[in-house]
Coordinates of C-alpha atoms in Angstrom, one line a residue:
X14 CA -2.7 23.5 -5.9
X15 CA -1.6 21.3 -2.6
X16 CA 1.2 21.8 -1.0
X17 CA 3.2 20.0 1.7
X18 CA 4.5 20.9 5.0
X19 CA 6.1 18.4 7.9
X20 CA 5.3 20.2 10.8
X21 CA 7.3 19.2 13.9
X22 CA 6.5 21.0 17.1
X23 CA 5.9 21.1 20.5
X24 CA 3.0 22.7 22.8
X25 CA 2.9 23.6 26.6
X26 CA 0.4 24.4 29.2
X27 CA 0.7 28.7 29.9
X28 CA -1.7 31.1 31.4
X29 CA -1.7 35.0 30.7
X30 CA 0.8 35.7 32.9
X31 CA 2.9 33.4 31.9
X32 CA 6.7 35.4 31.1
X33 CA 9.3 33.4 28.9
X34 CA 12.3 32.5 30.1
X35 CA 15.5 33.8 28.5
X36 CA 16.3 31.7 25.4
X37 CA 19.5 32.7 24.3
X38 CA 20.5 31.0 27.0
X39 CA 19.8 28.0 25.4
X40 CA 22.5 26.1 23.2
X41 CA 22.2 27.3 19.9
X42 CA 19.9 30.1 20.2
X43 CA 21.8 33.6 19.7
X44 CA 18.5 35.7 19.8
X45 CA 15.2 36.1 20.2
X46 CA 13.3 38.5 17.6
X47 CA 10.0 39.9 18.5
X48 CA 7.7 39.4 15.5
X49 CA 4.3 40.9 17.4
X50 CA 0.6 39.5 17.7
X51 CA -1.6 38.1 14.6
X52 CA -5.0 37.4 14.8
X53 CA -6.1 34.0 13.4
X54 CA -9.5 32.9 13.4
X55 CA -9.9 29.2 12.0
X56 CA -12.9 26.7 11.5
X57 CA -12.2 23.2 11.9
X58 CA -14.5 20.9 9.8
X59 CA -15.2 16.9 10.8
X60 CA -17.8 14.6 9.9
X61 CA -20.9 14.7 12.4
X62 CA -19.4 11.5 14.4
X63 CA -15.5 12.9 14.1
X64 CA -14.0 10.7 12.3
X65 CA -11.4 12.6 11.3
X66 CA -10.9 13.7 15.0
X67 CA -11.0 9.7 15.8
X68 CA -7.8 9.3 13.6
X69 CA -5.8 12.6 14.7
X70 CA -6.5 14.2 11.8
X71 CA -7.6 17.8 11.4
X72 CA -9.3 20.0 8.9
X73 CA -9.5 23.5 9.2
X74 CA -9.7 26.6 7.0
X75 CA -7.8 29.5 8.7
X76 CA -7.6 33.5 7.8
X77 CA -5.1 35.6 9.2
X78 CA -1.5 34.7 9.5
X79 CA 1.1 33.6 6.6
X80 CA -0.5 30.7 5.7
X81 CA -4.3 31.6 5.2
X82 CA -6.2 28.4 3.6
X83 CA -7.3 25.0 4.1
X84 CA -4.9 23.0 6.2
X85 CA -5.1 19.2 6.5
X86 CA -3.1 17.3 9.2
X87 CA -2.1 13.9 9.0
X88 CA -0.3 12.7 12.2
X89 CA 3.3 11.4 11.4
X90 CA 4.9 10.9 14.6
X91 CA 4.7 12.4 18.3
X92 CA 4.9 15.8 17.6
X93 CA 5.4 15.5 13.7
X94 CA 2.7 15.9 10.9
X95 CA 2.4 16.5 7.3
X96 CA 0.2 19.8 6.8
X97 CA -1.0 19.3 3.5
X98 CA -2.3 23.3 1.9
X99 CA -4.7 24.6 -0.2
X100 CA -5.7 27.9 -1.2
X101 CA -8.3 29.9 0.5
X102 CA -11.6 29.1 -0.9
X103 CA -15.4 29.0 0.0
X104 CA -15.6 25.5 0.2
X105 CA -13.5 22.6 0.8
X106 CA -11.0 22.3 -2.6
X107 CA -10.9 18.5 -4.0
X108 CA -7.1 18.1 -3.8
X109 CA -8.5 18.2 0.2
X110 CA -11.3 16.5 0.1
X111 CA -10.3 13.1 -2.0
X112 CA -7.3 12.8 0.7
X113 CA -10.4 12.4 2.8
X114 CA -12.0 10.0 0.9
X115 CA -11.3 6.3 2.7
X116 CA -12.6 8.2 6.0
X117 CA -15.5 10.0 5.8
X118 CA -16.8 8.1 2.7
X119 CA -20.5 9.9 1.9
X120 CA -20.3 11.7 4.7
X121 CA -20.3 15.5 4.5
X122 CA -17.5 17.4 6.4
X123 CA -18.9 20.3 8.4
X124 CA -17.8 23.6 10.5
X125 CA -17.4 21.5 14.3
X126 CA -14.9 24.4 15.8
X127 CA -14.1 27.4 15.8
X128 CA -10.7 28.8 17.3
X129 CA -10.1 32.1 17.4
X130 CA -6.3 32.7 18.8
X131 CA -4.4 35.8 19.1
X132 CA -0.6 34.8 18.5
X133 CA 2.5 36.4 19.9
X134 CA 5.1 35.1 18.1
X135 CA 9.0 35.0 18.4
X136 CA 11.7 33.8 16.1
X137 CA 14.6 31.9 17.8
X138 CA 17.8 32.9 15.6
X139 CA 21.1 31.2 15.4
X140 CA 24.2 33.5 15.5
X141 CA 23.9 33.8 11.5
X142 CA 20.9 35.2 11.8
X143 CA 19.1 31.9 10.7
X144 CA 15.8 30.7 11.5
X145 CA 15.8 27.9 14.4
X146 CA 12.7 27.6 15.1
X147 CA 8.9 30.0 15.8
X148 CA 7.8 30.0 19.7
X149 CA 4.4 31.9 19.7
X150 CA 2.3 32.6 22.9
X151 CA -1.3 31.4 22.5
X152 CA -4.1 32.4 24.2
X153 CA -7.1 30.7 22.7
X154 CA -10.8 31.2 22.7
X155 CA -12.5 28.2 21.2
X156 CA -16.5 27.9 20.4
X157 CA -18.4 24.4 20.0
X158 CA -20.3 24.4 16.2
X159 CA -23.1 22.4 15.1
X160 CA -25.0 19.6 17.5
X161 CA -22.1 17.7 18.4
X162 CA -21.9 20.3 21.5
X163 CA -22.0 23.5 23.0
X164 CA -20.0 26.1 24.8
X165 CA -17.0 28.0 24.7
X166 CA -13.6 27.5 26.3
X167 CA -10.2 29.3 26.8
X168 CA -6.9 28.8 27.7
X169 CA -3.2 29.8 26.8
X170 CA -0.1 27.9 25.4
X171 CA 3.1 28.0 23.9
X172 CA 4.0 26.1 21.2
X173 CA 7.7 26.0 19.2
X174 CA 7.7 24.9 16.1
X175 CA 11.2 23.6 14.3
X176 CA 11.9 25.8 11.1
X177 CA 12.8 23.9 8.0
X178 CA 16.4 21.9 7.9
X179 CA 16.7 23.1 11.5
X180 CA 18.4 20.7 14.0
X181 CA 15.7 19.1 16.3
X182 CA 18.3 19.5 19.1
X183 CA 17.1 23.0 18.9
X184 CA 13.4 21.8 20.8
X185 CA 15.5 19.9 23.5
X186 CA 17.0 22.6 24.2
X187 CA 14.3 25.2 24.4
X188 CA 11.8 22.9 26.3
X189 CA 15.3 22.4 29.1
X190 CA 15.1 26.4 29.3
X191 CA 11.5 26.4 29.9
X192 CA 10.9 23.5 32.4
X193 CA 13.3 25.3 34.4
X194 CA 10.7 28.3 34.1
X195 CA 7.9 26.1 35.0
X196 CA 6.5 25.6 32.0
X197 CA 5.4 22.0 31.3
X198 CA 4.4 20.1 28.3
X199 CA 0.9 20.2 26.8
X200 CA -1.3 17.2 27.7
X201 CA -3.4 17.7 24.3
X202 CA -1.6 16.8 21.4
X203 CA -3.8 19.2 19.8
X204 CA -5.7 22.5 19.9
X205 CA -8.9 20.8 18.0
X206 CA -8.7 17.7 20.5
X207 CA -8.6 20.3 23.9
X208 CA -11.8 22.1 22.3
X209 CA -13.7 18.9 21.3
X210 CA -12.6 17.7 25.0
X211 CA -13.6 20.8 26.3
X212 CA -17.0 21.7 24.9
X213 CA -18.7 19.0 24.2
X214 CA -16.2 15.9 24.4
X215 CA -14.1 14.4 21.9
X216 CA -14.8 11.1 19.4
X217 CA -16.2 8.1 20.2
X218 CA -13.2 5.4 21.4
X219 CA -13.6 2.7 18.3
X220 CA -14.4 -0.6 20.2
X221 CA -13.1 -3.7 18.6
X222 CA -14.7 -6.3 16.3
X223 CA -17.4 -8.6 18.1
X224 CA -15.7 -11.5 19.4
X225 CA -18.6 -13.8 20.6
X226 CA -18.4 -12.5 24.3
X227 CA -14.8 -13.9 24.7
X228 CA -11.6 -12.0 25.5
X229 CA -10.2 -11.1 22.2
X230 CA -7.6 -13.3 20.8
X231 CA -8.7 -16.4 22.7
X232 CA -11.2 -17.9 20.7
X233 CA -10.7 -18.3 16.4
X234 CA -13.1 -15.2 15.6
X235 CA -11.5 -13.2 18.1
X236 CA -7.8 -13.1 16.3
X237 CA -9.4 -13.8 12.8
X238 CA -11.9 -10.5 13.7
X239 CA -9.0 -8.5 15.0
X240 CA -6.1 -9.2 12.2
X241 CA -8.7 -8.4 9.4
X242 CA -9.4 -4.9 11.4
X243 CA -5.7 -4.1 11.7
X244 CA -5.8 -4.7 7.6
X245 CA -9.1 -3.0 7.4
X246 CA -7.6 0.2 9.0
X247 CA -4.1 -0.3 7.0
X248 CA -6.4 0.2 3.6
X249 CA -8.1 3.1 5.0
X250 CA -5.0 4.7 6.5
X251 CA -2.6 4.2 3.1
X252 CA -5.3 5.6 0.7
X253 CA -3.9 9.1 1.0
X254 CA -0.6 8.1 1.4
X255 CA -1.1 6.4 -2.0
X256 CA -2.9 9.7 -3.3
X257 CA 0.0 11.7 -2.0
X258 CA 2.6 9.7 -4.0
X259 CA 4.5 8.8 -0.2
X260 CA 7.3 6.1 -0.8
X261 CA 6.6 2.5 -0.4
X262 CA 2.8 3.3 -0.3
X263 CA 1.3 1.5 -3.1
X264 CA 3.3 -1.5 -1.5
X265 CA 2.0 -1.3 1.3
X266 CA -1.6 -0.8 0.7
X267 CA -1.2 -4.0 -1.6
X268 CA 0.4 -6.0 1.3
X269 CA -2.6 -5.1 3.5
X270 CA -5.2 -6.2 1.1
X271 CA -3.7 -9.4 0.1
X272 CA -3.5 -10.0 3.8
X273 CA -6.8 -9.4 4.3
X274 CA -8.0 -11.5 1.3
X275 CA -5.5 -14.3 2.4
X276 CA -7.2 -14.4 5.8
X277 CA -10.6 -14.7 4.8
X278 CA -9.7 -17.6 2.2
X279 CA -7.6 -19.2 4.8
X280 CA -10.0 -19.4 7.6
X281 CA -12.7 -19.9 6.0
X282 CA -14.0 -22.2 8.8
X283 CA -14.4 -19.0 11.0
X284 CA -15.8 -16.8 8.8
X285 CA -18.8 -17.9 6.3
X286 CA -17.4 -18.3 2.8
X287 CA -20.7 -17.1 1.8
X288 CA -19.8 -13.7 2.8
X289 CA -16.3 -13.6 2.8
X290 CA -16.0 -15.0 -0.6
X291 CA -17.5 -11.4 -2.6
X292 CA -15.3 -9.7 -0.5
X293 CA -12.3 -11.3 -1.3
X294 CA -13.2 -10.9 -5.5
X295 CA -13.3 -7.3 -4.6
X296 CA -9.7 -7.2 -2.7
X297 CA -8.6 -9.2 -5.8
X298 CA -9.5 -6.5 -7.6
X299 CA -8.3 -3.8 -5.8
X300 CA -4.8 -6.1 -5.2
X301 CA -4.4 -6.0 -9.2
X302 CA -5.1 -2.4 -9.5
X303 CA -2.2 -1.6 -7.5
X304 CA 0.6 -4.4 -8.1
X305 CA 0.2 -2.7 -12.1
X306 CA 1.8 0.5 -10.1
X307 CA 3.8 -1.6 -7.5
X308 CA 5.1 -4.1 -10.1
X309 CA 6.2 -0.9 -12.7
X310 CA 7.8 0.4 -9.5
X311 CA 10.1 -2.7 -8.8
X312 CA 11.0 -3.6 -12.5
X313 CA 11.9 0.5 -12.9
X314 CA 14.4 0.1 -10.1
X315 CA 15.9 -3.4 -11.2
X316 CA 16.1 -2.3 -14.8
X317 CA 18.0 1.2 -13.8
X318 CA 20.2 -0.4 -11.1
X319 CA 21.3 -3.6 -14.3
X320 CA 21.9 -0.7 -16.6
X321 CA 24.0 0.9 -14.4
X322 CA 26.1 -2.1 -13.2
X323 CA 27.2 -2.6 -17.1
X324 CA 30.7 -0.9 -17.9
X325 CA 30.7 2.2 -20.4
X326 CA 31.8 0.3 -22.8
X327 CA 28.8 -2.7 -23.3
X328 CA 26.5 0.5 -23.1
X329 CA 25.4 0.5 -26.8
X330 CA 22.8 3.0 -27.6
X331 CA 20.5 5.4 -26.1
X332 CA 20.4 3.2 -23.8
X333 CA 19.5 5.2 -20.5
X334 CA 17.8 7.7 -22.1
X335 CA 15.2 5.1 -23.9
X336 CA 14.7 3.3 -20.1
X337 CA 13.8 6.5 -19.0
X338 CA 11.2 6.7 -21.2
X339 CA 9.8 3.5 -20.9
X340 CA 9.5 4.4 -16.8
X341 CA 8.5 7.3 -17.0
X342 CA 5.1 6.3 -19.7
X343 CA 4.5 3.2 -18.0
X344 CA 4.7 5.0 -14.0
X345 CA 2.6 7.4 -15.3
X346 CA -0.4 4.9 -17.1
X347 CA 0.1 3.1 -13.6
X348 CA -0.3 5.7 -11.0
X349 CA -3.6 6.9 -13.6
X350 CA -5.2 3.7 -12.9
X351 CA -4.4 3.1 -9.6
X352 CA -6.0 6.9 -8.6
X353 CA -9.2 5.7 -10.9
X354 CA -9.5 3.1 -8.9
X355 CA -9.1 4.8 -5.3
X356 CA -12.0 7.4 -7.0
X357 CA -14.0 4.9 -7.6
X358 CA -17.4 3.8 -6.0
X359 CA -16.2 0.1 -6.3
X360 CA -13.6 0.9 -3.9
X361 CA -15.5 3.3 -1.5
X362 CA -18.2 0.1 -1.7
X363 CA -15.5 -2.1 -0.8
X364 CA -14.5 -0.9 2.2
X365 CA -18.0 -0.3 3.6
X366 CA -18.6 -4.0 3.1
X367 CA -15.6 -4.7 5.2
X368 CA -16.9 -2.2 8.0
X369 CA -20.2 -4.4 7.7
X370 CA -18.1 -7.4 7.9
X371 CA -16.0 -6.3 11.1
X372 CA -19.7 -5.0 12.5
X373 CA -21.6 -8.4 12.2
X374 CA -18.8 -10.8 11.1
X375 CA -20.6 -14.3 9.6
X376 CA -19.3 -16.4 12.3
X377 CA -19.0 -20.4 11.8
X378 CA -19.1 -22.9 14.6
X379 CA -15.1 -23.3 14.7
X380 CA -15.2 -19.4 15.4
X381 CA -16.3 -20.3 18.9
X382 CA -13.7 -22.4 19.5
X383 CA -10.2 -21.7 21.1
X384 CA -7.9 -20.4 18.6
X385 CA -5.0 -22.5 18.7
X386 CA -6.4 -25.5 17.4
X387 CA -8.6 -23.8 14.4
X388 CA -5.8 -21.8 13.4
X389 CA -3.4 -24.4 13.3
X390 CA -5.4 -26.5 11.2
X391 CA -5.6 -24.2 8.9
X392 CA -2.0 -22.8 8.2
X393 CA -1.6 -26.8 8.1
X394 CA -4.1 -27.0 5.1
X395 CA -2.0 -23.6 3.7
X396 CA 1.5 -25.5 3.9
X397 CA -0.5 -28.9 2.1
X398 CA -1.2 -26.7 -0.6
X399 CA 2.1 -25.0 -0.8
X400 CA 4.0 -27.7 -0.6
X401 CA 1.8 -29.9 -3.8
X402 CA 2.6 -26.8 -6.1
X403 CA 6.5 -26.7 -4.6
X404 CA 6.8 -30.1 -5.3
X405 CA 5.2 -29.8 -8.9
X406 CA 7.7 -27.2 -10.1
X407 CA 10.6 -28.9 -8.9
X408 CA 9.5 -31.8 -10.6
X409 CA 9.4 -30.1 -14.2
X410 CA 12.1 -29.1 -16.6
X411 CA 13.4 -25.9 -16.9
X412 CA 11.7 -23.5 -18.9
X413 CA 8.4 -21.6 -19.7
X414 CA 5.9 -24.4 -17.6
X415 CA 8.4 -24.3 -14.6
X416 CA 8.3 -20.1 -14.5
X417 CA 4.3 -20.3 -14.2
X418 CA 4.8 -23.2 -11.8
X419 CA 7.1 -21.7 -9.2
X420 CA 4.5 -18.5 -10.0
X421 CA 1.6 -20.5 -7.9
X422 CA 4.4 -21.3 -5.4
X423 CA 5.2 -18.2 -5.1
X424 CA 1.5 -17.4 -4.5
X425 CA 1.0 -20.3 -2.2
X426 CA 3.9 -19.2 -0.3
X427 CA 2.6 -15.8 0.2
X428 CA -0.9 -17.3 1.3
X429 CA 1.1 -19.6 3.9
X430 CA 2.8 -17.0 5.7
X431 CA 0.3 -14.6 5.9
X432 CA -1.8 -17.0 7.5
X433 CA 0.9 -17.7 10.1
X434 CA 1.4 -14.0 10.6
X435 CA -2.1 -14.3 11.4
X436 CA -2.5 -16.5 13.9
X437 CA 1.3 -15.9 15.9
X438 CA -0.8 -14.3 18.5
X439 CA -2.3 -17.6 18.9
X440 CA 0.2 -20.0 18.1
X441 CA 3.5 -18.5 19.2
X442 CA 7.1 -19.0 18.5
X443 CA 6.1 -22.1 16.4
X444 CA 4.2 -20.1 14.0
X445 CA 6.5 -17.5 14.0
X446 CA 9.4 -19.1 12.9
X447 CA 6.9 -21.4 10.3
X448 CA 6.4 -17.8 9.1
X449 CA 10.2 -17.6 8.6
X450 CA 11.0 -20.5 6.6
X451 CA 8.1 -20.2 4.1
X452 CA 9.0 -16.1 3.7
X453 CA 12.6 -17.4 2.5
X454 CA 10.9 -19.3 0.0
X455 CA 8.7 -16.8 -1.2
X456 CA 11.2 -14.3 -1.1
X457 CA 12.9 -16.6 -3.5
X458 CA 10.4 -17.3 -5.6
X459 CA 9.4 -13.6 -6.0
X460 CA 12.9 -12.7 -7.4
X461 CA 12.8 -15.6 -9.8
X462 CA 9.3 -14.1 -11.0
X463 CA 10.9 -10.6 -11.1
X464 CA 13.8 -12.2 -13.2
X465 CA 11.1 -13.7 -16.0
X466 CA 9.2 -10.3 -16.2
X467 CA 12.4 -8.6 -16.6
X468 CA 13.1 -10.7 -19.7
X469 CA 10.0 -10.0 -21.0
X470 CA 10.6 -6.2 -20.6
X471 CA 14.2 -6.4 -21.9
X472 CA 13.1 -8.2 -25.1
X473 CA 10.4 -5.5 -26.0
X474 CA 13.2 -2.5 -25.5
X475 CA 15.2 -4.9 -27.7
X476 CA 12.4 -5.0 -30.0
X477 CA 12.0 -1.5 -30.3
X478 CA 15.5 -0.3 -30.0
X479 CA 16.1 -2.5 -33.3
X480 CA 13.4 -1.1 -35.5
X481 CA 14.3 2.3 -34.6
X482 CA 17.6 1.3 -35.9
X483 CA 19.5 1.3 -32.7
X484 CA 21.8 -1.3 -31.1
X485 CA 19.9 -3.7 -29.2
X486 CA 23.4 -5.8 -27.9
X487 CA 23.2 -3.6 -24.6
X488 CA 19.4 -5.4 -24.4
X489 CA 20.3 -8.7 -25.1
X490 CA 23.7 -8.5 -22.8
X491 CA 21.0 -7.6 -19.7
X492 CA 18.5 -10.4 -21.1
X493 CA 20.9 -13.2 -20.7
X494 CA 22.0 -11.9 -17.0
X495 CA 18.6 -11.6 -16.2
X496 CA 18.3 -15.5 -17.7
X497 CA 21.2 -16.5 -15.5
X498 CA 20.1 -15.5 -12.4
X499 CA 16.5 -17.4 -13.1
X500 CA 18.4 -19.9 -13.4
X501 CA 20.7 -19.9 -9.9
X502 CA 17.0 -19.0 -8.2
X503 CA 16.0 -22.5 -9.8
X504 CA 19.6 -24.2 -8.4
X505 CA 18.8 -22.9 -4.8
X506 CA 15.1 -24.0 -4.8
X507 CA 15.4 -27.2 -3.5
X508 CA 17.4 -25.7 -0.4
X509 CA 15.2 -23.6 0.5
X510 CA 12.1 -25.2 0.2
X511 CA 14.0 -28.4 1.6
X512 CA 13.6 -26.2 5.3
X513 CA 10.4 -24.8 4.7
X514 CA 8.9 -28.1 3.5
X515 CA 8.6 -29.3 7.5
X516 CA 5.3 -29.4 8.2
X517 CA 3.4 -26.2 9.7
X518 CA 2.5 -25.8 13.8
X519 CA 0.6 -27.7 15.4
X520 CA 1.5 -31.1 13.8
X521 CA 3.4 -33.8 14.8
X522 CA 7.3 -33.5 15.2
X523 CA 7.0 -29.7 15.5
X524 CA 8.6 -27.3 17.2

C-alpha cells in the first residue's frame, strides 16, 4: 500500500568540515536535538535514456533510515514534491510502477545510481518541544550503474526539510542563519541529478517539434507543432495525477486532450488529415472516458450544493442520505473506467502515435507558410461554424430540440476558442480577446447543458425515491429550479452571443 508525503526542503553546498551555525538563534527555533548518523544506501532506477530524470522525477529503493522502501518523486514546486511510498520489496511494486506508466511506456526501469550517504541528522524544536523541521549533514558517495556511465563521485550537503503542519517561515529563517555562516544554496535540485551530472552526465535536453527549418512560432507548423507538444506533455504529465486521485485532474487531462484534438481538426491545412484524423478518433475516445468521471464530478457538486440551498423544511425525505449514494456508486463506476482506460494498451498506443506525430509531423503546404495568415483563416472557418449552429438554436422553440442545439454550440464554441488559444502566439491581442468573447458563450452554454443533465438526474432520484415509497416533492422542488435557470441561460443567449458573433481575427472590421 502507497502512501503520500509532500516533501518541502531545501539543500546546500557543505564540505566535511563544514560546522553549523547556532540555530536557536534563529526565530522560532528553541533547540537543536542531536539525533546521530544513519547509514542509507539507496538505488535509483530510470529508463536507459532517463526519462524519468528528464522530467525531475526520481525512483529509488532505499534501506536504512525510517522510511526504507520504494520512493517515487514527483516535482511540485521549487523545493516541494509529493514522495509517493511503497513497502520494501525485490522489485518495483505496481502501485509504483503504473504511476510510471505515460513515461516510460515499454520501457523497463533499471538500477542507474547508487548513493550511499551517511546522514547526521538534527531536529530543530520549537519551545514546546515540537518538531520544526530535520537539518541532516550529508556526505555522499555516489557510483554510476549500468552503460549510461561510469565512475564515482562525492561530496557533502545539508539539507532541511519542513516537518509536517510546520510554518515554512521556519526555512527562511534557518537558511538567514546559515548564509551568515557561509553556507550557500545547492545548485542541484537533486542528489540523483548531481550524480547523473557527475558520472556520466544527465538526460538528454528534449528539442522541440520539427518546424521546417524556421524559428518556431513563425511559420503555421511551427505554433501548430509546438501547441499540440505543450498538450502532448499535459496528457503525459496528468496521467498520475489522475491515478493519484489529485483535485481537478481528470478535468484537466480532459481539457488537454480536447485541445489537442481541436487543433488537429482545426488546422487541418497544416497537418495532413490523413494522419491527424486516427488520432483525433482516439483522443475522442480517450476525451469520453474521462468527461464520464469529470461530468459525475460536476453534477455531484451542483446536486449537493441545490440540496443544501433548500430550507429544512422543503427537505422531504432521505433526501441527503439517498444523494450520497447516488455519488458515491456513480464516482466509483467512473473513476473504474477511467483507470481501465489509463491501463490500457489503446491509451499507451495513443500517446506513442502522438510522439510519432510530434517526431515526423505530416506537414501540408500552408505549414510552410507564415502563421498569421493560416491561422487566422482558420479560427475564421471555426467562428463560421459556430456561429450557423448559434444562429440555429436561437432560431428554435424552447424545449428538447433547442437543448441538443445549444449542445453543438456549446461544442462549437469550445472548438473556436481553443483554436484562438492556439494561435495567440501568432495573432495577438485580437485573438486573445476573440478567445474571450466566444469563452463567455461557451461558458454559457455549458451551464445550460449542466442544467438539462441535472433534470435528467433529478427525475431518476424522483423515480426511485417514489417506488421506494419515499417523498419525491424535495426532487421535483430542485427539478423545476433546475428548469428555471435553463430557461434564464436561454433569455441571456442572445446577449452574449450578440458580442461574440463579430467576426474572428484577421477579417475585416476587426480589432
Amino acid at each position: 500500500m502507497a502512501e503520500t508525503k509532500r516533501e518541502i526542503e531545501r539543500k546546500y553546498e557543505a564540505t566535511p568540515g563544514t560546522g553549523l551555525p547556532d540555530l536557536t538563534r534563529a526565530p522560532g527555533v528553541f533547540a537543536v536535538l542531536d539525533r546521530g548518523v544513519t547509514e542509507l544506501d539507496a538505488v535509483y532506477y530510470d529508463t536507459p535514456g532517463l526519462l524519468l530524470a528528464a522530467d525531475s522525477l526520481t525512483l529509488r529503493r532505499r534501506t536504512g533510515g525510517e522510511d526504507a522502501g520504494w520512493h517515487l518523486k514527483f516535482p511540485v514546486a521549487t523545493g516541494i514534491r509529493d514522495e509517493i511510498r511503497a513497502p520494501l520489496a525485490d522489485t518495483l511494486p505496481r502501485t509504483l510502477a503504473k504511476l510510471l506508466r505515460s513515461r516510460v511506456r515499454d520501457e523497463q526501469v533499471v538500477p542507474v545510481v547508487r548513493l550511499r550517504s551517511a546522514r547526521d541528522v538534527h531536529h530543530l524544536l520549537d519551545a514546546s518541544g515540537t518538531l520544526l523541521a530535520e537539518l541532516s549533514v550529508d556526505t555522499v558517495r555516489a557510483e554510476r550503474l549500468g552503460a549510461g556511465g561510469t565512475g564515482e563521485t562525492t561530496w557533502t550537503e545539508i539539507e532541511v526539510e519542513l516537518a509536517d503542519d510546520a510554518d515554512p517561515a521556519v526555512l527562511d529563517a534557518v537558511e538567514k542563519r546559515l548564509k551568515k555562516a557561509g553556507v550557500h544554496p545547492s545548485e542541484s535540485a537533486s542528489k540523483l541529478a548531481r550524480a547523473l551530472a557527475e558520472t556520466g552526465g544527465g538526460p538528454p535536453t528534449p528539442s522541440g517539434p520539427p518546424t521546417d527549418g524556421a524559428p518556431d512560432g513563425t511559420t503555421a507548423a511551427g505554433r501548430i507543432l509546438a501547441y499540440a507538444r505543450e498538450q502532448r506533455d499535459a496528457l503525459v504529465a496528468l496521467d498520475p495525477a489522475v491515478r493519484r486521485d489529485l483535485p481537478d485532474a481528470v478535468h484537466q487531462m480532459r481539457v488537454a486532450t480536447r485541445r489537442l484534438r481541436s487543433a488537429l481538426k482545426s488546422y487541418r491545412k497544416v497537418l495532413d488529415r490523413r494522419v491527424t484524423d486516427p488520432l483525433g478518433d482516439e483522443l475522442k475516445w480517450l476525451a469520453g472516458e474521462l468527461g464520464v468521471a469529470r461530468d459525475q464530478e460536476v453534477l455531484a457538486a451542483r446536486l449537493r450544493a441545490r440540496v443544501d440551498e433548500l430550507p429544512r423544511t422543503l427537505v422531504l425525505g432521505p433526501v441527503p442520505a439517498r444523494l450520497r449514494i447516488r455519488n458515491a456508486q456513480s464516482a466509483a463506476t467512473a473513476r473504474d473506467r477511467v483507470l481501465t482506460a489509463l491501463d490500457s494498451a489503446r491509451h499507451l498506443a495513443l500517446l506513442t502515435a502522438l510522439d510519432a506525430l510530434l517526431a515526423d509531423p505530416p506537414l501540408r503546404k500552408a505549414a510552410h507558410r507564415d502563421a498569421g495568415p493560416v491561422l487566422a483563416a482558420a479560427v475564421r472557418k471555426d467562428h463560421a461554424r459556430l456561429s450557423a449552429r448559434a444562429e440555429h438554436a436561437l432560431a428554435l422553440p424552447a424545449g428538447h430540440d433547442r437543448d441538443l442545439a445549444m449542445h453543438e454550440a456549446r461544442k462549437a464554441a469550445k472548438r473556436a476558442r481553443y483554436a484562438a488559444e492556439a494561435a495567440t502566439p501568432a495573432l495577438g491581442k485580437p485573438a486573445k480577446k476573440f478567445a474571450k468573447r466566444v469563452k463567455a458563450v461557451q461558458s454559457l452554454l455549458g451551464e445550460h447543458q449542466d442544467g438539462v443533465v441535472a433534470r435528467d438526474a433529478l427525475r431518476t432520484l424522483a423515480v426511485q425515491a417514489h417506488a421506494a415509497g419515499e417523498s419525491a416533492f424535495t426532487w421535483g422542488l430542485l427539478y423545476g429550479r433546475e428548469e428555471a435557470d435553463c430557461a434564464a441561460r436561454e433569455r441571456e443567449f442572445p446577449q452574449v452571443w450578440a458580442k461574440a458573433s463579430r467576426p474572428g481575427p484577421g477579417a475585416r472590421g476587426t480589432r
